[in-house]
Coordinates of C-alpha atoms in Angstrom, one line a residue:
M1 CA 122.4 171.9 109.6
S2 CA 121.9 173.8 106.5
R3 CA 121.9 171.9 103.2
Y4 CA 124.6 174.2 101.9
S5 CA 126.9 174.1 104.9
P6 CA 130.5 172.9 104.2
A7 CA 130.0 169.7 106.1
R8 CA 127.3 168.6 103.8
R9 CA 129.1 169.3 100.5
P10 CA 131.0 167.0 98.3
S11 CA 134.7 167.9 97.9
V12 CA 135.5 170.1 95.0
P13 CA 138.8 169.8 93.1
Q14 CA 141.0 172.8 93.2
R15 CA 140.2 174.9 90.1
T16 CA 140.9 178.4 88.9
G17 CA 138.9 180.9 86.9
E18 CA 135.2 180.6 86.6
A19 CA 135.1 177.1 87.9
G20 CA 136.7 178.3 91.1
K21 CA 134.1 181.1 91.3
C22 CA 131.3 178.5 91.0
A23 CA 132.7 176.5 93.8
A24 CA 133.2 179.6 96.0
L25 CA 129.6 180.7 95.2
A26 CA 128.2 177.5 96.5
Y27 CA 130.5 177.4 99.5
A28 CA 129.6 181.0 100.4
G29 CA 126.0 179.9 100.7
R30 CA 124.7 182.3 98.2
V31 CA 122.8 179.4 96.5
V32 CA 120.1 179.1 99.1
T33 CA 117.4 177.1 97.4
R34 CA 117.7 173.4 96.8
P35 CA 117.8 172.4 93.1
S36 CA 114.3 172.0 91.5
A37 CA 112.6 171.8 88.2
Q38 CA 111.5 175.5 88.4
Y39 CA 115.1 176.5 87.7
S40 CA 115.9 173.6 85.4
V41 CA 118.0 174.2 82.3
V42 CA 119.0 172.3 79.1
L43 CA 122.7 172.8 78.4
R44 CA 123.8 172.0 74.9
L45 CA 127.4 171.0 75.2
E46 CA 130.1 169.9 72.8
I47 CA 132.3 167.5 74.7
D48 CA 135.6 165.9 74.0
E49 CA 134.9 162.1 74.2
S50 CA 138.1 161.3 76.2
P51 CA 137.9 158.6 78.8
G52 CA 136.0 159.8 81.9
A53 CA 135.0 163.2 80.3
V54 CA 131.3 162.7 81.0
T55 CA 131.9 161.6 84.5
R56 CA 134.1 164.6 85.2
L57 CA 131.4 166.8 83.8
H58 CA 128.7 165.3 86.1
D59 CA 131.0 165.6 89.1
A60 CA 131.8 169.2 88.4
I61 CA 128.1 170.1 88.1
E62 CA 127.1 168.2 91.2
A63 CA 130.1 169.7 93.2
C64 CA 128.5 173.0 92.5
E65 CA 125.2 171.9 93.8
G66 CA 123.5 171.1 90.5
K67 CA 121.4 168.0 90.0
V68 CA 122.0 166.2 86.6
V69 CA 118.6 164.9 85.4
S70 CA 119.5 163.5 82.0
N71 CA 122.3 163.5 79.5
D72 CA 121.3 162.7 75.8
V73 CA 123.6 162.5 72.9
V74 CA 122.4 164.7 69.9
S75 CA 125.3 163.8 67.6
A76 CA 128.8 162.3 67.8
E77 CA 131.7 162.3 65.4
H78 CA 135.5 162.6 65.3
G79 CA 135.9 162.0 69.0
R80 CA 133.5 164.7 70.1
S81 CA 129.8 164.6 70.9
V82 CA 127.0 167.2 71.2
R83 CA 124.8 166.5 74.3
D84 CA 121.7 168.0 75.8
V85 CA 122.2 167.9 79.5
V86 CA 119.2 168.7 81.8
V87 CA 120.2 170.1 85.2
D88 CA 118.1 171.2 88.1
L89 CA 119.4 174.2 89.8
G90 CA 118.5 176.5 92.7
G91 CA 118.1 179.9 91.2
V92 CA 118.9 182.3 88.3
E93 CA 122.3 183.1 89.8
H94 CA 123.0 179.4 90.1
Q95 CA 122.1 179.0 86.4
Q96 CA 124.7 181.5 85.4
A97 CA 127.3 180.0 87.8
I98 CA 127.0 176.6 86.3
R99 CA 127.4 178.0 82.8
D100 CA 130.5 179.9 83.9
L101 CA 131.8 176.8 85.4
L102 CA 131.4 174.7 82.1
E103 CA 132.8 177.4 80.0
A104 CA 136.1 177.3 82.0
F105 CA 136.6 173.7 81.0
E106 CA 139.0 173.2 78.0
D107 CA 137.3 170.0 76.9
V108 CA 133.6 171.5 77.0
R109 CA 132.1 174.0 74.7
V110 CA 128.7 175.5 75.7
L111 CA 126.7 175.9 72.6
G112 CA 123.6 177.2 74.4
M113 CA 121.5 177.2 77.6
T114 CA 117.7 177.0 77.7
D115 CA 115.6 177.8 80.8
R116 CA 113.0 175.0 80.8
T117 CA 110.4 177.0 82.6
F118 CA 110.6 179.9 80.0
A119 CA 110.5 177.3 77.2
L120 CA 107.3 175.7 78.6
H121 CA 105.6 179.1 78.6
H122 CA 106.8 180.1 75.0
G123 CA 103.7 181.1 73.1
G124 CA 101.4 180.5 76.1
K125 CA 100.1 177.4 77.6
L126 CA 96.6 177.3 76.1
T127 CA 95.0 176.7 72.6
T128 CA 91.5 176.8 71.3
E129 CA 90.4 173.7 69.4
P130 CA 87.0 173.0 67.7
A131 CA 84.8 170.4 69.4
A132 CA 83.2 169.2 66.1
P133 CA 84.9 168.4 62.7
L134 CA 84.7 170.9 60.0
V135 CA 85.5 169.0 56.8
T136 CA 82.7 169.0 54.4
R137 CA 80.3 171.7 53.1
D138 CA 77.6 170.1 55.2
D139 CA 79.7 170.6 58.3
L140 CA 80.3 174.3 57.4
A141 CA 76.5 174.8 56.7
M142 CA 75.7 173.5 60.1
A143 CA 78.5 175.0 62.2
Y144 CA 78.2 178.4 60.7
T145 CA 75.8 180.1 58.3
P146 CA 73.2 179.3 57.4
G147 CA 72.4 176.6 59.9
V148 CA 73.7 178.4 63.0
A149 CA 70.9 180.9 62.6
R150 CA 68.4 178.3 63.8
V151 CA 70.4 177.7 67.0
C152 CA 70.6 181.5 67.6
E153 CA 66.8 181.8 67.3
A154 CA 66.3 179.0 69.7
I155 CA 68.5 180.6 72.3
N156 CA 66.8 184.0 71.7
K157 CA 63.5 182.4 72.7
D158 CA 64.9 180.7 75.8
K159 CA 68.3 182.1 77.0
A160 CA 68.7 179.0 79.2
K161 CA 69.4 177.0 76.0
A162 CA 72.8 178.7 75.9
F163 CA 73.8 176.0 78.5
D164 CA 72.9 173.4 75.9
Y165 CA 74.2 174.8 72.7
T166 CA 77.2 177.0 73.5
I167 CA 80.4 176.8 75.5
K168 CA 78.7 178.4 78.4
R169 CA 77.9 174.9 79.8
N170 CA 81.5 174.1 80.5
T171 CA 83.4 177.3 80.5
V172 CA 84.8 179.4 83.3
A173 CA 86.4 182.9 83.2
V174 CA 89.6 183.3 85.3
V175 CA 89.5 187.0 86.1
S176 CA 92.3 189.0 87.6
D177 CA 93.6 192.5 87.9
G178 CA 97.1 191.4 88.7
T179 CA 97.3 193.1 92.0
A180 CA 98.1 190.2 94.3
V181 CA 99.8 187.6 92.2
L182 CA 101.5 184.8 94.1
G183 CA 104.2 186.3 96.2
L184 CA 105.0 188.9 93.6
G185 CA 102.3 191.5 94.6
D186 CA 101.0 194.1 92.2
I187 CA 102.6 193.2 88.9
G188 CA 99.8 194.2 86.5
P189 CA 97.6 192.3 84.0
E190 CA 100.2 191.3 81.4
A191 CA 102.6 189.8 83.9
A192 CA 99.6 188.1 85.6
M193 CA 98.8 186.3 82.4
P194 CA 101.1 183.3 82.9
V195 CA 99.5 182.5 86.3
M196 CA 96.0 182.8 84.9
E197 CA 96.9 180.6 81.9
G198 CA 98.3 178.0 84.4
K199 CA 95.1 178.1 86.4
A200 CA 93.2 177.3 83.1
V201 CA 95.4 174.4 82.5
L202 CA 94.6 173.0 85.9
F203 CA 90.9 173.4 85.4
K204 CA 91.2 171.3 82.2
E205 CA 93.6 168.8 83.3
F206 CA 91.9 167.9 86.6
A207 CA 88.2 168.5 85.9
G208 CA 87.7 168.8 82.1
V209 CA 86.6 172.4 82.6
D210 CA 87.4 174.9 79.8
A211 CA 88.7 178.1 81.4
F212 CA 89.9 181.3 79.9
P213 CA 92.2 183.9 81.4
I214 CA 90.8 187.5 81.6
C215 CA 93.4 190.0 82.9
L216 CA 91.9 193.4 83.4
D217 CA 93.8 196.7 83.1
T218 CA 91.9 198.4 85.9
K219 CA 92.0 198.3 89.7
D220 CA 88.7 200.1 90.1
P221 CA 86.1 197.7 91.8
D222 CA 83.2 199.4 90.0
E223 CA 84.9 198.8 86.6
I224 CA 85.9 195.2 87.4
V225 CA 82.2 194.5 88.5
H226 CA 80.8 196.2 85.4
I227 CA 83.2 194.3 83.0
V228 CA 82.6 190.9 84.5
K229 CA 78.8 191.5 84.4
M230 CA 79.0 192.4 80.8
M231 CA 80.9 189.3 79.7
A232 CA 79.1 186.9 82.0
P233 CA 76.7 185.6 79.4
T234 CA 79.6 183.7 77.7
F235 CA 80.5 181.8 80.9
G236 CA 79.0 179.2 83.2
G237 CA 81.1 180.4 86.2
I238 CA 83.5 183.2 87.3
N239 CA 86.7 182.3 89.1
L240 CA 88.3 185.5 90.6
E241 CA 92.1 185.3 91.1
D242 CA 94.9 187.3 92.6
I243 CA 92.9 190.4 93.4
S244 CA 94.2 192.3 96.4
A245 CA 92.4 192.7 99.7
P246 CA 90.2 194.3 100.8
R247 CA 88.9 195.0 97.3
C248 CA 88.5 191.4 96.6
F249 CA 85.8 191.0 99.2
E250 CA 83.7 193.9 97.8
I251 CA 84.1 192.6 94.2
E252 CA 83.1 189.1 95.0
D253 CA 80.1 190.1 97.1
R254 CA 78.8 192.4 94.5
L255 CA 79.2 189.9 91.7
K256 CA 77.6 187.2 93.7
A257 CA 74.6 189.3 94.3
E258 CA 74.2 190.5 90.7
L259 CA 75.0 187.3 88.6
D260 CA 73.1 184.1 88.4
I261 CA 76.2 181.9 87.8
P262 CA 78.7 180.9 90.5
V263 CA 81.4 183.4 91.5
F264 CA 84.3 182.0 93.5
H265 CA 87.4 183.8 94.7
D266 CA 89.9 180.9 94.8
D267 CA 92.5 182.8 96.8
Q268 CA 89.9 182.9 99.6
H269 CA 87.8 179.9 99.4
G270 CA 90.1 177.3 97.7
T271 CA 92.6 177.9 100.4
A272 CA 89.9 177.7 103.1
I273 CA 88.4 174.5 101.8
V274 CA 91.7 172.6 101.6
T275 CA 92.7 173.9 105.0
L276 CA 89.5 172.6 106.6
A277 CA 90.0 169.2 104.8
A278 CA 93.5 168.9 106.3
L279 CA 92.1 169.9 109.7
Y280 CA 89.3 167.3 109.6
N281 CA 91.9 164.6 109.1
A282 CA 94.4 166.1 111.6
L283 CA 91.7 166.0 114.3
K284 CA 91.3 162.3 113.8
I285 CA 95.0 161.8 114.7
V286 CA 95.3 164.3 117.6
D287 CA 91.9 163.2 119.0
K288 CA 90.4 166.6 119.5
R289 CA 86.9 168.1 118.7
I290 CA 86.7 171.0 116.3
E291 CA 84.5 172.9 118.7
D292 CA 87.2 172.7 121.4
L293 CA 90.0 174.1 119.4
R294 CA 91.9 177.3 120.0
V295 CA 93.2 178.7 116.7
L296 CA 95.7 181.4 115.9
C297 CA 95.6 182.7 112.3
V298 CA 98.5 184.9 111.3
G299 CA 97.9 186.9 108.1
L300 CA 94.5 188.4 107.5
G301 CA 94.4 188.9 103.7
A302 CA 91.9 187.2 101.5
A303 CA 92.9 183.8 102.5
G304 CA 93.2 184.4 106.2
V305 CA 89.7 185.9 106.4
A306 CA 88.2 183.1 104.4
V307 CA 90.0 180.4 106.4
T308 CA 88.6 181.9 109.5
K309 CA 85.1 182.0 108.2
I310 CA 85.0 178.4 107.1
L311 CA 86.5 177.2 110.4
M312 CA 83.8 179.1 112.2
S313 CA 81.1 177.5 109.8
A314 CA 82.6 174.1 110.7
G315 CA 82.3 174.7 114.4
V316 CA 85.5 176.5 115.7
R317 CA 84.6 178.9 118.4
D318 CA 87.9 180.4 119.5
V319 CA 89.9 182.1 116.8
I320 CA 92.6 184.8 117.2
G321 CA 93.6 186.6 114.1
C322 CA 96.9 188.6 113.8
D323 CA 97.8 191.2 111.2
T324 CA 100.9 193.3 111.1
K325 CA 99.8 195.2 114.1
G326 CA 99.1 192.1 116.2
A327 CA 95.9 190.4 117.4
L328 CA 92.6 191.9 116.2
S329 CA 90.3 192.8 119.0
T330 CA 87.5 195.3 119.7
T331 CA 89.8 196.8 122.3
R332 CA 92.6 197.5 119.8
P333 CA 93.2 201.2 119.3
D334 CA 92.5 201.3 115.5
Y335 CA 89.1 199.6 116.2
L336 CA 88.2 202.1 118.8
D337 CA 89.2 205.1 116.6
G338 CA 87.4 203.8 113.5
S339 CA 90.5 203.5 111.3
M340 CA 90.3 199.7 111.0
N341 CA 88.8 198.6 107.6
G342 CA 85.4 197.0 107.4
M343 CA 86.5 193.4 107.0
K344 CA 88.9 193.6 109.9
R345 CA 86.2 195.2 112.1
W346 CA 84.0 192.3 111.2
Y347 CA 86.9 189.9 112.1
A348 CA 87.5 191.7 115.5
E349 CA 83.8 191.5 116.4
H350 CA 83.5 187.8 115.6
S351 CA 86.8 186.4 117.1
N352 CA 89.2 186.6 120.0
P353 CA 86.6 186.0 122.7
N354 CA 89.2 186.7 125.4
K355 CA 90.2 190.1 123.9
L356 CA 94.0 189.2 123.8
L357 CA 96.4 191.8 122.3
G358 CA 99.9 191.6 121.2
T359 CA 102.1 189.7 118.6
P360 CA 101.7 186.1 117.6
S361 CA 104.3 185.2 120.1
D362 CA 102.3 187.0 122.9
V363 CA 99.1 185.0 122.1
I364 CA 100.3 181.6 121.2
D365 CA 100.0 180.0 124.6
D366 CA 97.7 176.9 124.6
I367 CA 96.8 177.3 120.9
D368 CA 95.9 174.0 119.3
L369 CA 96.2 175.1 115.6
F370 CA 98.7 177.7 114.2
I371 CA 97.7 178.9 110.7
G372 CA 100.2 180.9 108.8
L373 CA 99.2 182.9 105.7
S374 CA 101.7 185.8 106.0
G375 CA 105.4 185.2 105.4
P376 CA 108.5 183.7 107.0
G377 CA 109.8 184.9 110.3
V378 CA 106.5 185.8 112.0
I379 CA 107.2 183.5 114.9
E380 CA 110.3 181.6 116.1
A381 CA 110.1 177.8 116.2
K382 CA 110.9 177.7 119.8
E383 CA 107.7 179.6 120.6
L384 CA 105.7 176.7 119.3
A385 CA 106.6 174.7 122.5
R386 CA 104.0 177.0 124.3
M387 CA 101.2 175.6 122.2
A388 CA 98.8 173.0 123.6
P389 CA 99.8 169.3 123.5
N390 CA 99.5 167.6 120.1
A391 CA 99.9 171.0 118.4
M392 CA 99.1 171.4 114.7
V393 CA 100.9 173.9 112.5
F394 CA 99.8 174.8 109.0
A395 CA 102.5 177.2 107.7
M396 CA 101.3 178.0 104.2
S397 CA 103.4 181.0 103.0
N398 CA 105.2 180.3 99.7
P399 CA 108.0 179.9 98.9
D400 CA 109.2 180.1 102.5
P401 CA 106.8 179.0 105.3
E402 CA 106.3 181.0 108.5
V403 CA 108.3 178.4 110.3
K404 CA 110.4 175.7 108.7
P405 CA 109.1 172.1 109.2
E406 CA 112.6 171.0 110.3
E407 CA 112.6 173.6 113.0
A408 CA 109.0 173.0 114.1
A409 CA 109.4 169.2 114.3
P410 CA 110.3 169.0 118.0
Y411 CA 107.3 171.0 119.1
V412 CA 104.4 169.9 116.9
R413 CA 102.4 166.7 116.3
I414 CA 101.3 167.6 112.7
M415 CA 103.0 170.0 110.2
A416 CA 101.4 171.1 106.9
T417 CA 102.8 173.7 104.4
G418 CA 102.0 175.1 101.0
R419 CA 105.1 173.5 99.4
S420 CA 105.2 170.3 97.3
D421 CA 108.6 169.2 98.7
Y422 CA 107.2 168.7 102.2
P423 CA 104.5 166.2 103.3
N424 CA 100.9 167.5 103.7
Q425 CA 100.8 170.2 101.0
I426 CA 97.8 172.4 101.3
N427 CA 97.2 173.0 97.6
N428 CA 94.2 174.8 96.1
V429 CA 94.1 172.4 93.1
L430 CA 92.5 169.8 95.3
A431 CA 89.4 172.1 95.5
F432 CA 88.7 174.5 92.7
P433 CA 88.6 172.1 89.7
G434 CA 86.1 169.7 91.3
I435 CA 84.0 172.6 92.8
F436 CA 83.5 174.2 89.4
R437 CA 83.0 170.8 87.8
G438 CA 80.1 170.0 90.2
A439 CA 78.6 173.5 90.0
L440 CA 78.7 173.4 86.1
D441 CA 77.3 169.9 86.0
V442 CA 74.0 171.0 87.7
R443 CA 74.1 174.6 86.4
A444 CA 74.4 176.0 89.9
R445 CA 73.6 179.7 90.4
Q446 CA 76.0 180.0 93.3
I447 CA 78.6 178.2 95.4
T448 CA 77.3 178.3 99.0
E449 CA 78.9 177.8 102.4
K450 CA 77.4 174.2 102.6
M451 CA 78.8 173.4 99.2
K452 CA 82.3 174.5 100.4
L453 CA 81.9 172.4 103.6
A454 CA 80.8 169.4 101.4
A455 CA 83.9 169.9 99.2
A456 CA 86.1 169.9 102.3
R457 CA 84.7 166.7 103.5
A458 CA 85.1 165.1 100.2
I459 CA 88.8 166.0 100.1
A460 CA 89.4 164.8 103.6
D461 CA 87.6 161.5 102.8
A462 CA 90.0 160.9 99.8
V463 CA 92.6 159.9 102.3
P464 CA 91.8 156.2 103.2
A465 CA 91.4 155.7 107.0
D466 CA 94.1 153.0 107.0
R467 CA 96.6 155.3 105.4
L468 CA 95.9 158.3 107.6
R469 CA 99.0 159.4 109.6
E470 CA 100.8 162.6 110.7
D471 CA 102.6 163.1 107.4
F472 CA 99.6 162.1 105.3
I473 CA 96.5 164.1 106.2
I474 CA 95.7 165.5 102.7
P475 CA 95.6 163.7 99.4
S476 CA 98.1 164.4 96.7
A477 CA 97.5 167.1 94.2
F478 CA 97.7 164.5 91.5
D479 CA 95.2 162.1 93.1
R480 CA 92.7 161.8 90.1
E481 CA 90.0 160.5 92.4
V482 CA 89.7 163.9 94.2
A483 CA 88.1 166.1 91.6
P484 CA 85.3 163.6 90.8
A485 CA 84.6 163.1 94.5
V486 CA 84.5 166.9 95.1
A487 CA 82.3 167.5 92.1
A488 CA 79.8 164.9 93.2
A489 CA 79.7 166.4 96.8
V490 CA 79.1 169.9 95.4
A491 CA 76.5 168.8 92.9
Q492 CA 74.6 166.9 95.5
E493 CA 74.6 169.7 98.0
A494 CA 73.5 172.2 95.3
D495 CA 70.6 169.9 94.5
R496 CA 69.7 169.7 98.3
E497 CA 69.8 173.5 98.5
R498 CA 67.9 174.0 95.3
S499 CA 70.7 176.3 94.1
S500 CA 70.9 174.4 90.8
R501 CA 68.8 174.8 87.6
G502 CA 66.7 171.7 88.0
D503 CA 67.1 168.5 90.0
L504 CA 70.3 166.4 89.9
D505 CA 68.2 163.6 88.4
D506 CA 67.3 165.8 85.5
F507 CA 70.9 165.6 84.2
E508 CA 73.0 162.8 82.8
A509 CA 76.7 162.4 81.8
P510 CA 77.4 162.0 78.1
G511 CA 77.1 158.3 77.3
G512 CA 74.9 157.4 80.3
P513 CA 72.9 158.6 83.3
S514 CA 74.2 159.9 86.6
G515 CA 77.9 159.6 87.4
I516 CA 79.6 163.0 87.7
G517 CA 83.1 162.8 86.3
G518 CA 85.5 160.0 85.6
G519 CA 87.9 158.5 88.1
A520 CA 91.4 157.5 88.7
G521 CA 93.6 157.9 85.6
G522 CA 92.0 160.8 83.9
P523 CA 90.1 164.1 84.2
V524 CA 86.4 164.0 84.8
T525 CA 83.8 164.0 82.0
P526 CA 82.4 167.1 80.4
A527 CA 79.3 168.8 81.9
L528 CA 76.2 166.8 82.4
T529 CA 73.5 167.1 79.7
P530 CA 69.7 167.6 80.4
K531 CA 67.7 164.4 79.9
S532 CA 65.4 164.5 77.0

């Protein structure tokens, strides 16, 4: 039953005017998203302090599907009070409906309404702060001229010293052209900035990595590669973000070949790593071997291709990939006539061993794992009944998964999504902060496939064996032990592969040897320092 069906709603007193419109709006089912913080507002209200006034206010808001979070008195005098009421709502239309409702009450005056999400973004989410005090003349002489000249000369003689004496040792560029931003698509560089700022905040909060958003006003792969190469001396790593396929594959491959610092397209590899981590733990529950799995991946953009590649690296041998034209195969007409793009040609040549053709529904028989990276409605829940026993479904489209968990429940053993309001959220924040932390700590030149596999294992191992169950196969995004564990695994693998600048034993954390990162309760430490 829908959350907004009449049988589930509280009764609403008969009202006229805008209050009645609000009730009608909710009853008509136009408010289709459950209340959440993303549409939360602060309503500044002047209220008549008559008996029961506040209770009636709360009842009215909740009758129209709002969730009252808090109600704080700002001032009170002469029988009236000014209050800030925080309400979680289900959309922009819902915000306006609640305001209209309250303005219809004779004993309530709406003084203002603030969208809390926009308020959080006001002025941006990042600042730049000095790492050393600048108080005295001596401080100035060392931090800037004339003392800084000696540091410049040292780096000029040995460019590797930039890792020791500049922000390069702990700084990542978050680079985007704004062509594939979340579910918004091609919205341009300015509109992409809030997302890139948010990414930088996550880097800092979860791994102590300083990241800076770089949004480029070009879609030309040659220009993007050139610009990133020119600014690379400032950074210890490059995180590519929200660049549309298939250009993202070319851009990443070229930058990886031409730069000596890690280049990582998170939309591809972050998603892939966390997906594999979830699968590692799911297999322990369903008691299947990874090499025996039959996998169906629906959606072959950046994430879909990367997920398939990492699953193959981990041992999966039978994957079918579906795009908007159906299952990829070397027998499909667009492969045969040469019109299929290069990445999909590679995919067709390395997957679908039985050469199946058709829609996801046509090829889902006996599939062990369904991976959705496309959008809602690509398959009906009832079709999942044709999957193999103990079926697993990772429906990761946001905000609406390919199939709703409630509808899939009768047919699958394990369900995961990309949403935080369901169990088993597959969230990239479990991967990219720790990956770059580990890579920066050993000054890695690249992030290899083995480093990605090591990261996936570390994420999976963060779920204790005695707590592993169908609705807990992946750690929380707020588990502070994940990033240090991932960082350690990545750094150790880089050391084994000799892709770092020196041995792991050559570096130490500030304040003492070894130990990458911190632990539960706080972000990991800054980058490791070369031992003297």
